Amino acid sequence: MKSFSYVAVSDVEDAVRAIAAEPNAKFLGGGTNLVDLMRENVERPDVLVDITRLPLNGIEELPDSGIRIGALVRNSELAAHPVIRTRYPMLSQAILHGASAQLRNMATVGGNLMQRTRCLYFYDSASPCNKREQGSGCTAIGGFTRGHAILGASEHCIATHPSDMAVALVALDAVVEVRSEHGTRRIPLADFHRLPGSTPHIETELAPDELITAVEVPGVPVAAMSRYRKVRDRASYAFALVSVAAAMEVRDGRVSAVRLALGGVAPKPWRAHEAEEALLGAPATEESFGRAADAALASAVGQGDNDFKIDLARRTLVATLRRLLTEGSAA
């Protein structure tokens, strides 16, 4: 690990000034895998700006029945919050499906959003990787691809985004608030993470001098009837092969409102708009759920080892909707 300077701040303005003053500075906060990547010589910052003392750990109800979540709210606190459990059970469940209890006690909302991929080749400095060095190539293509993307990938990168929490937040139309020396701006979470295209090393819309200060989730009535389902290799501390965040309201036997997002299948949390369009107004039946799943996976492309993910994602989406219909949410 290379040497670096360490700066601890307790004021948001000091934090953004510190990061703006050094081009190769990184924010240090719970929930990212920055330290792991520094140990592997993948990340090599000159300055670490410790933001863990910033006053960004509040949870506040909003007038539209939504909620504002400070960037440094711990994941375990958010998952246990009564408003989250009642109004957004899929979000609580998604957080509880992530990592281990010890990590959830330290991870933060902002840090979770800033996780980088767990692609094996990204971590292996001996393997060419366009995320580490633009234009060097993607070793994953043609390599071992069991955990890689089936949606949204490109010829330059097929890595997946690791977050569970972000999948639920995308389904809920969450908005990320960020601060820099130039002021505050708001970015819809659906647009916050970027697809790789020809620039997989640029993973978010966050500018180098910007700090996540909060995430706001609007009032979404259908979210009270929601679930998060995660399929993985073991019961804990494993990343999703496929996950589904689903909310659905049924009136007179037809789907009157629906929100769907997929995880573990794309370089970013994947909003399944095509599936939502197929379901809205349709009968709440197994056949309709299957057609919606087919629509969600219509553009999916496997890489060989991960071809099974296409059918797995389809079956997981159908099973999640079926369980919502028969059992409701499980806060």
Tab-separated table of C-alpha atoms in Angstrom:
chain	number	residue	atom	x	y	z
A	1	MET	CA	0.000	0.000	0.000
A	2	LYS	CA	1.403	3.408	-0.954
A	3	SER	CA	1.764	6.164	1.622
A	4	PHE	CA	-0.996	8.762	1.931
A	5	SER	CA	-2.028	11.745	4.029
A	6	TYR	CA	-4.982	11.542	6.408
A	7	VAL	CA	-7.380	14.416	7.168
A	8	ALA	CA	-10.293	14.181	9.613
A	9	VAL	CA	-13.122	16.715	9.250
A	10	SER	CA	-16.243	17.498	11.259
A	11	ASP	CA	-17.848	20.071	8.956
A	12	VAL	CA	-19.361	19.456	5.520
A	13	GLU	CA	-17.821	22.588	4.036
A	14	ASP	CA	-14.395	21.555	5.310
A	15	ALA	CA	-14.911	18.146	3.740
A	16	VAL	CA	-15.703	19.469	0.268
A	17	ARG	CA	-12.847	21.970	0.465
A	18	ALA	CA	-10.430	19.206	1.426
A	19	ILE	CA	-11.460	16.974	-1.461
A	20	ALA	CA	-11.443	19.859	-3.954
A	21	ALA	CA	-7.915	20.846	-2.945
A	22	GLU	CA	-6.381	17.481	-3.870
A	23	PRO	CA	-7.179	15.810	-7.230
A	24	ASN	CA	-6.285	12.352	-5.944
A	25	ALA	CA	-8.189	12.466	-2.652
A	26	LYS	CA	-10.857	10.013	-1.500
A	27	PHE	CA	-13.550	10.216	1.148
A	28	LEU	CA	-13.233	7.603	3.887
A	29	GLY	CA	-16.576	6.448	5.291
A	30	GLY	CA	-18.317	3.234	6.259
A	31	GLY	CA	-19.770	1.006	3.572
A	32	THR	CA	-17.286	1.430	0.736
A	33	ASN	CA	-14.628	-1.152	-0.119
A	34	LEU	CA	-11.957	1.559	-0.425
A	35	VAL	CA	-9.614	0.150	2.221
A	36	ASP	CA	-9.795	-3.342	0.700
A	37	LEU	CA	-8.901	-1.889	-2.692
A	38	MET	CA	-6.024	0.103	-1.201
A	39	ARG	CA	-4.614	-3.100	0.282
A	40	GLU	CA	-4.768	-4.685	-3.168
A	41	ASN	CA	-3.085	-1.626	-4.731
A	42	VAL	CA	-6.148	-1.002	-6.888
A	43	GLU	CA	-7.010	2.333	-5.243
A	44	ARG	CA	-3.994	4.580	-4.555
A	45	PRO	CA	-5.185	7.914	-3.129
A	46	ASP	CA	-2.762	10.591	-2.002
A	47	VAL	CA	-5.150	11.888	0.664
A	48	LEU	CA	-7.887	10.220	2.716
A	49	VAL	CA	-10.547	12.600	4.017
A	50	ASP	CA	-12.250	10.974	7.017
A	51	ILE	CA	-15.912	12.077	7.007
A	52	THR	CA	-17.204	9.787	9.758
A	53	ARG	CA	-17.606	12.754	12.158
A	54	LEU	CA	-19.837	14.799	9.853
A	55	PRO	CA	-23.366	15.593	11.143
A	56	LEU	CA	-25.099	13.564	8.427
A	57	ASN	CA	-26.657	10.797	10.512
A	58	GLY	CA	-30.271	11.936	10.814
A	59	ILE	CA	-33.495	10.360	9.529
A	60	GLU	CA	-36.285	12.862	8.898
A	61	GLU	CA	-39.851	12.428	7.680
A	62	LEU	CA	-40.849	14.677	4.770
A	63	PRO	CA	-44.194	16.432	4.084
A	64	ASP	CA	-44.990	14.099	1.145
A	65	SER	CA	-44.795	11.062	3.486
A	66	GLY	CA	-41.297	10.429	2.170
A	67	ILE	CA	-38.116	10.291	4.185
A	68	ARG	CA	-34.726	12.007	4.152
A	69	ILE	CA	-31.801	9.815	5.157
A	70	GLY	CA	-28.435	11.318	6.076
A	71	ALA	CA	-25.482	9.873	4.186
A	72	LEU	CA	-23.847	8.630	7.403
A	73	VAL	CA	-26.880	6.787	8.766
A	74	ARG	CA	-25.764	3.253	9.573
A	75	ASN	CA	-27.364	0.508	7.530
A	76	SER	CA	-28.512	-1.401	10.605
A	77	GLU	CA	-30.208	1.725	12.005
A	78	LEU	CA	-31.990	2.381	8.734
A	79	ALA	CA	-33.215	-1.209	8.394
A	80	ALA	CA	-34.689	-1.106	11.919
A	81	HIS	CA	-36.345	2.307	11.607
A	82	PRO	CA	-40.136	1.961	12.065
A	83	VAL	CA	-40.952	4.232	9.096
A	84	ILE	CA	-38.730	2.161	6.795
A	85	ARG	CA	-40.180	-1.127	8.055
A	86	THR	CA	-43.742	0.138	7.632
A	87	ARG	CA	-43.641	2.267	4.464
A	88	TYR	CA	-40.715	0.677	2.611
A	89	PRO	CA	-40.335	-2.960	3.750
A	90	MET	CA	-38.367	-3.858	0.586
A	91	LEU	CA	-35.665	-1.390	1.670
A	92	SER	CA	-35.403	-2.817	5.164
A	93	GLN	CA	-35.247	-6.352	3.770
A	94	ALA	CA	-32.628	-5.426	1.156
A	95	ILE	CA	-30.332	-3.979	3.818
A	96	LEU	CA	-30.748	-7.023	6.066
A	97	HIS	CA	-29.831	-9.275	3.138
A	98	GLY	CA	-26.523	-7.439	2.680
A	99	ALA	CA	-23.178	-8.413	4.215
A	100	SER	CA	-23.120	-9.414	7.910
A	101	ALA	CA	-24.588	-7.828	11.034
A	102	GLN	CA	-21.159	-6.485	12.008
A	103	LEU	CA	-20.676	-4.814	8.630
A	104	ARG	CA	-24.200	-3.386	8.621
A	105	ASN	CA	-23.430	-1.783	11.990
A	106	MET	CA	-20.525	0.108	10.391
A	107	ALA	CA	-21.693	0.633	6.797
A	108	THR	CA	-23.451	3.866	5.885
A	109	VAL	CA	-26.033	4.796	3.279
A	110	GLY	CA	-23.646	6.997	1.292
A	111	GLY	CA	-20.837	4.482	1.536
A	112	ASN	CA	-23.089	1.681	0.338
A	113	LEU	CA	-23.885	3.608	-2.842
A	114	MET	CA	-20.166	4.136	-3.498
A	115	GLN	CA	-19.160	0.468	-3.388
A	116	ARG	CA	-17.118	-0.645	-6.354
A	117	THR	CA	-17.605	-3.953	-8.155
A	118	ARG	CA	-16.448	-7.226	-6.610
A	119	CYS	CA	-15.321	-8.580	-10.019
A	120	LEU	CA	-12.388	-10.939	-9.393
A	121	TYR	CA	-10.420	-9.487	-12.293
A	122	PHE	CA	-10.867	-5.938	-10.989
A	123	TYR	CA	-9.206	-6.993	-7.732
A	124	ASP	CA	-6.400	-8.867	-9.516
A	125	SER	CA	-3.777	-6.292	-10.482
A	126	ALA	CA	-2.112	-8.857	-12.759
A	127	SER	CA	-5.231	-8.998	-14.971
A	128	PRO	CA	-6.047	-6.257	-17.510
A	129	CYS	CA	-9.141	-4.345	-16.407
A	130	ASN	CA	-10.705	-1.308	-18.043
A	131	LYS	CA	-12.034	-0.144	-14.678
A	132	ARG	CA	-8.517	0.060	-13.263
A	133	GLU	CA	-6.786	1.232	-16.430
A	134	GLN	CA	-8.882	2.516	-19.308
A	135	GLY	CA	-8.080	0.743	-22.578
A	136	SER	CA	-6.190	-2.160	-21.020
A	137	GLY	CA	-8.932	-4.704	-21.778
A	138	CYS	CA	-11.485	-6.787	-19.885
A	139	THR	CA	-10.133	-10.140	-18.707
A	140	ALA	CA	-13.580	-11.182	-17.525
A	141	ILE	CA	-14.816	-11.446	-21.115
A	142	GLY	CA	-13.859	-14.969	-22.066
A	143	GLY	CA	-12.897	-15.711	-18.462
A	144	PHE	CA	-14.835	-17.008	-15.466
A	145	THR	CA	-18.130	-15.142	-15.647
A	146	ARG	CA	-20.518	-16.859	-13.249
A	147	GLY	CA	-21.166	-13.679	-11.267
A	148	HIS	CA	-21.130	-11.223	-14.145
A	149	ALA	CA	-23.729	-9.075	-15.892
A	150	ILE	CA	-26.461	-10.227	-18.263
A	151	LEU	CA	-27.958	-6.733	-18.714
A	152	GLY	CA	-26.370	-3.368	-19.469
A	153	ALA	CA	-22.836	-4.650	-20.068
A	154	SER	CA	-20.548	-3.594	-22.913
A	155	GLU	CA	-17.584	-4.956	-24.830
A	156	HIS	CA	-15.398	-3.062	-22.357
A	157	CYS	CA	-16.823	-4.333	-19.047
A	158	ILE	CA	-19.264	-6.975	-17.810
A	159	ALA	CA	-18.931	-6.426	-14.045
A	160	THR	CA	-21.970	-6.142	-11.764
A	161	HIS	CA	-22.790	-3.627	-9.052
A	162	PRO	CA	-22.749	-5.270	-5.596
A	163	SER	CA	-25.281	-3.262	-3.550
A	164	ASP	CA	-28.553	-4.700	-2.251
A	165	MET	CA	-29.793	-1.462	-0.704
A	166	ALA	CA	-29.412	0.467	-3.965
A	167	VAL	CA	-31.680	-1.984	-5.800
A	168	ALA	CA	-34.578	-1.177	-3.469
A	169	LEU	CA	-33.803	2.550	-3.600
A	170	VAL	CA	-33.899	2.532	-7.406
A	171	ALA	CA	-37.319	0.887	-7.339
A	172	LEU	CA	-38.473	3.608	-4.937
A	173	ASP	CA	-37.333	6.543	-7.134
A	174	ALA	CA	-34.836	7.728	-4.516
A	175	VAL	CA	-32.825	10.898	-5.119
A	176	VAL	CA	-29.211	11.466	-4.048
A	177	GLU	CA	-28.272	14.886	-2.653
A	178	VAL	CA	-24.614	15.866	-3.198
A	179	ARG	CA	-22.571	18.886	-2.112
A	180	SER	CA	-19.493	20.584	-3.512
A	181	GLU	CA	-17.907	24.022	-3.228
A	182	HIS	CA	-20.274	25.059	-6.027
A	183	GLY	CA	-23.397	24.221	-4.056
A	184	THR	CA	-25.926	21.385	-3.757
A	185	ARG	CA	-27.499	19.316	-6.514
A	186	ARG	CA	-29.866	16.346	-6.662
A	187	ILE	CA	-29.374	13.256	-8.813
A	188	PRO	CA	-32.078	10.592	-9.309
A	189	LEU	CA	-30.569	7.340	-8.074
A	190	ALA	CA	-31.629	5.661	-11.324
A	191	ASP	CA	-29.142	7.980	-13.068
A	192	PHE	CA	-26.484	8.065	-10.334
A	193	HIS	CA	-24.666	4.874	-11.392
A	194	ARG	CA	-23.471	4.715	-14.996
A	195	LEU	CA	-23.443	1.860	-17.471
A	196	PRO	CA	-19.898	1.010	-18.598
A	197	GLY	CA	-20.158	1.820	-22.312
A	198	SER	CA	-16.627	2.712	-23.437
A	199	THR	CA	-15.743	4.353	-20.084
A	200	PRO	CA	-16.202	1.710	-17.374
A	201	HIS	CA	-13.718	3.503	-15.109
A	202	ILE	CA	-16.342	6.270	-14.632
A	203	GLU	CA	-18.899	4.519	-12.436
A	204	THR	CA	-21.153	7.332	-11.148
A	205	GLU	CA	-22.317	10.831	-12.018
A	206	LEU	CA	-20.618	12.120	-8.874
A	207	ALA	CA	-17.960	14.733	-9.675
A	208	PRO	CA	-14.547	14.253	-8.015
A	209	ASP	CA	-15.192	17.196	-5.665
A	210	GLU	CA	-18.710	16.151	-4.612
A	211	LEU	CA	-19.838	14.523	-1.377
A	212	ILE	CA	-23.076	12.568	-0.879
A	213	THR	CA	-24.956	14.296	1.955
A	214	ALA	CA	-28.361	12.571	1.917
A	215	VAL	CA	-30.749	10.261	0.113
A	216	GLU	CA	-34.407	11.194	-0.158
A	217	VAL	CA	-37.137	8.637	-0.798
A	218	PRO	CA	-40.512	10.050	-1.880
A	219	GLY	CA	-43.817	8.888	-0.517
A	220	VAL	CA	-44.662	5.792	-2.573
A	221	PRO	CA	-47.944	4.242	-1.331
A	222	VAL	CA	-47.434	0.969	-3.221
A	223	ALA	CA	-44.108	0.456	-1.400
A	224	ALA	CA	-45.969	-0.589	1.761
A	225	MET	CA	-46.750	-3.835	-0.088
A	226	SER	CA	-43.240	-4.836	-1.121
A	227	ARG	CA	-40.577	-7.508	-0.830
A	228	TYR	CA	-36.882	-8.020	-1.540
A	229	ARG	CA	-35.699	-11.462	-2.592
A	230	LYS	CA	-32.038	-12.409	-2.957
A	231	VAL	CA	-30.621	-15.566	-4.517
A	232	ARG	CA	-27.004	-16.264	-3.547
A	233	ASP	CA	-24.552	-19.064	-2.955
A	234	ARG	CA	-24.842	-19.018	0.836
A	235	ALA	CA	-27.201	-17.547	3.410
A	236	SER	CA	-25.027	-14.658	4.570
A	237	TYR	CA	-22.103	-12.491	3.514
A	238	ALA	CA	-22.537	-13.314	-0.167
A	239	PHE	CA	-23.342	-11.074	-3.111
A	240	ALA	CA	-26.470	-11.638	-5.158
A	241	LEU	CA	-26.481	-13.862	-8.195
A	242	VAL	CA	-29.924	-12.369	-8.751
A	243	SER	CA	-32.098	-10.172	-6.551
A	244	VAL	CA	-35.532	-8.611	-6.987
A	245	ALA	CA	-37.095	-5.588	-5.303
A	246	ALA	CA	-40.832	-5.644	-5.975
A	247	ALA	CA	-43.849	-3.597	-4.878
A	248	MET	CA	-47.327	-4.314	-6.194
A	249	GLU	CA	-50.885	-3.185	-5.580
A	250	VAL	CA	-53.821	-5.197	-6.896
A	251	ARG	CA	-57.375	-3.895	-7.268
A	252	ASP	CA	-60.267	-5.929	-8.631
A	253	GLY	CA	-57.854	-8.646	-9.672
A	254	ARG	CA	-55.621	-6.355	-11.754
A	255	VAL	CA	-52.272	-4.756	-11.049
A	256	SER	CA	-52.947	-1.079	-10.309
A	257	ALA	CA	-49.413	-0.065	-9.262
A	258	VAL	CA	-46.029	-1.767	-9.478
A	259	ARG	CA	-42.309	-1.079	-8.911
A	260	LEU	CA	-39.601	-3.549	-9.940
A	261	ALA	CA	-35.811	-3.552	-9.868
A	262	LEU	CA	-33.160	-6.237	-10.278
A	263	GLY	CA	-29.775	-6.684	-8.632
A	264	GLY	CA	-26.770	-8.890	-9.358
A	265	VAL	CA	-27.458	-8.799	-13.093
A	266	ALA	CA	-26.098	-5.456	-14.341
A	267	PRO	CA	-23.342	-2.881	-13.801
A	268	LYS	CA	-25.878	-0.741	-11.913
A	269	PRO	CA	-29.078	-1.385	-9.968
A	270	TRP	CA	-31.475	-2.248	-12.785
A	271	ARG	CA	-34.979	-0.741	-12.909
A	272	ALA	CA	-37.227	-3.151	-14.805
A	273	HIS	CA	-39.386	-0.600	-16.618
A	274	GLU	CA	-40.415	-3.039	-19.358
A	275	ALA	CA	-41.735	-5.473	-16.762
A	276	GLU	CA	-43.645	-2.696	-14.994
A	277	GLU	CA	-45.269	-1.649	-18.270
A	278	ALA	CA	-46.248	-5.240	-19.019
A	279	LEU	CA	-47.846	-5.679	-15.588
A	280	LEU	CA	-49.675	-2.392	-15.110
A	281	GLY	CA	-53.378	-3.000	-15.704
A	282	ALA	CA	-52.848	-6.718	-16.362
A	283	PRO	CA	-54.532	-9.496	-14.388
A	284	ALA	CA	-52.561	-10.434	-11.278
A	285	THR	CA	-51.872	-13.973	-12.478
A	286	GLU	CA	-48.937	-16.302	-12.951
A	287	GLU	CA	-49.210	-15.795	-16.717
A	288	SER	CA	-48.952	-12.017	-16.372
A	289	PHE	CA	-45.976	-12.351	-14.035
A	290	GLY	CA	-44.254	-14.584	-16.583
A	291	ARG	CA	-44.847	-12.113	-19.422
A	292	ALA	CA	-43.469	-9.309	-17.271
A	293	ALA	CA	-40.371	-11.349	-16.459
A	294	ASP	CA	-39.879	-12.124	-20.150
A	295	ALA	CA	-40.053	-8.396	-20.894
A	296	ALA	CA	-37.512	-7.618	-18.166
A	297	LEU	CA	-35.024	-10.160	-19.547
A	298	ALA	CA	-35.666	-9.669	-23.277
A	299	SER	CA	-32.304	-7.971	-23.821
A	300	ALA	CA	-30.309	-10.234	-21.485
A	301	VAL	CA	-27.113	-11.775	-22.884
A	302	GLY	CA	-25.119	-14.441	-21.078
A	303	GLN	CA	-21.364	-14.889	-21.110
A	304	GLY	CA	-21.302	-18.675	-20.882
A	305	ASP	CA	-20.752	-19.378	-17.194
A	306	ASN	CA	-23.595	-17.022	-16.262
A	307	ASP	CA	-26.168	-18.085	-18.861
A	308	PHE	CA	-28.161	-19.647	-16.012
A	309	LYS	CA	-28.781	-16.166	-14.599
A	310	ILE	CA	-31.276	-15.340	-17.342
A	311	ASP	CA	-33.675	-18.101	-16.333
A	312	LEU	CA	-32.855	-17.610	-12.642
A	313	ALA	CA	-33.763	-13.918	-12.851
A	314	ARG	CA	-36.988	-14.767	-14.643
A	315	ARG	CA	-38.019	-17.351	-12.042
A	316	THR	CA	-37.007	-15.128	-9.112
A	317	LEU	CA	-39.075	-12.219	-10.431
A	318	VAL	CA	-42.131	-14.431	-10.906
A	319	ALA	CA	-41.700	-16.028	-7.465
A	320	THR	CA	-41.374	-12.632	-5.759
A	321	LEU	CA	-44.547	-11.317	-7.384
A	322	ARG	CA	-46.391	-14.539	-6.569
A	323	ARG	CA	-45.427	-14.286	-2.917
A	324	LEU	CA	-46.429	-10.637	-2.779
A	325	LEU	CA	-49.832	-11.569	-4.152
A	326	THR	CA	-50.420	-14.462	-1.759
A	327	GLU	CA	-48.612	-13.353	1.411
A	328	GLY	CA	-48.054	-9.609	1.114
A	329	SER	CA	-44.944	-7.853	2.421
A	330	ALA	CA	-42.738	-9.123	5.218
A	331	ALA	CA	-41.370	-6.158	7.177
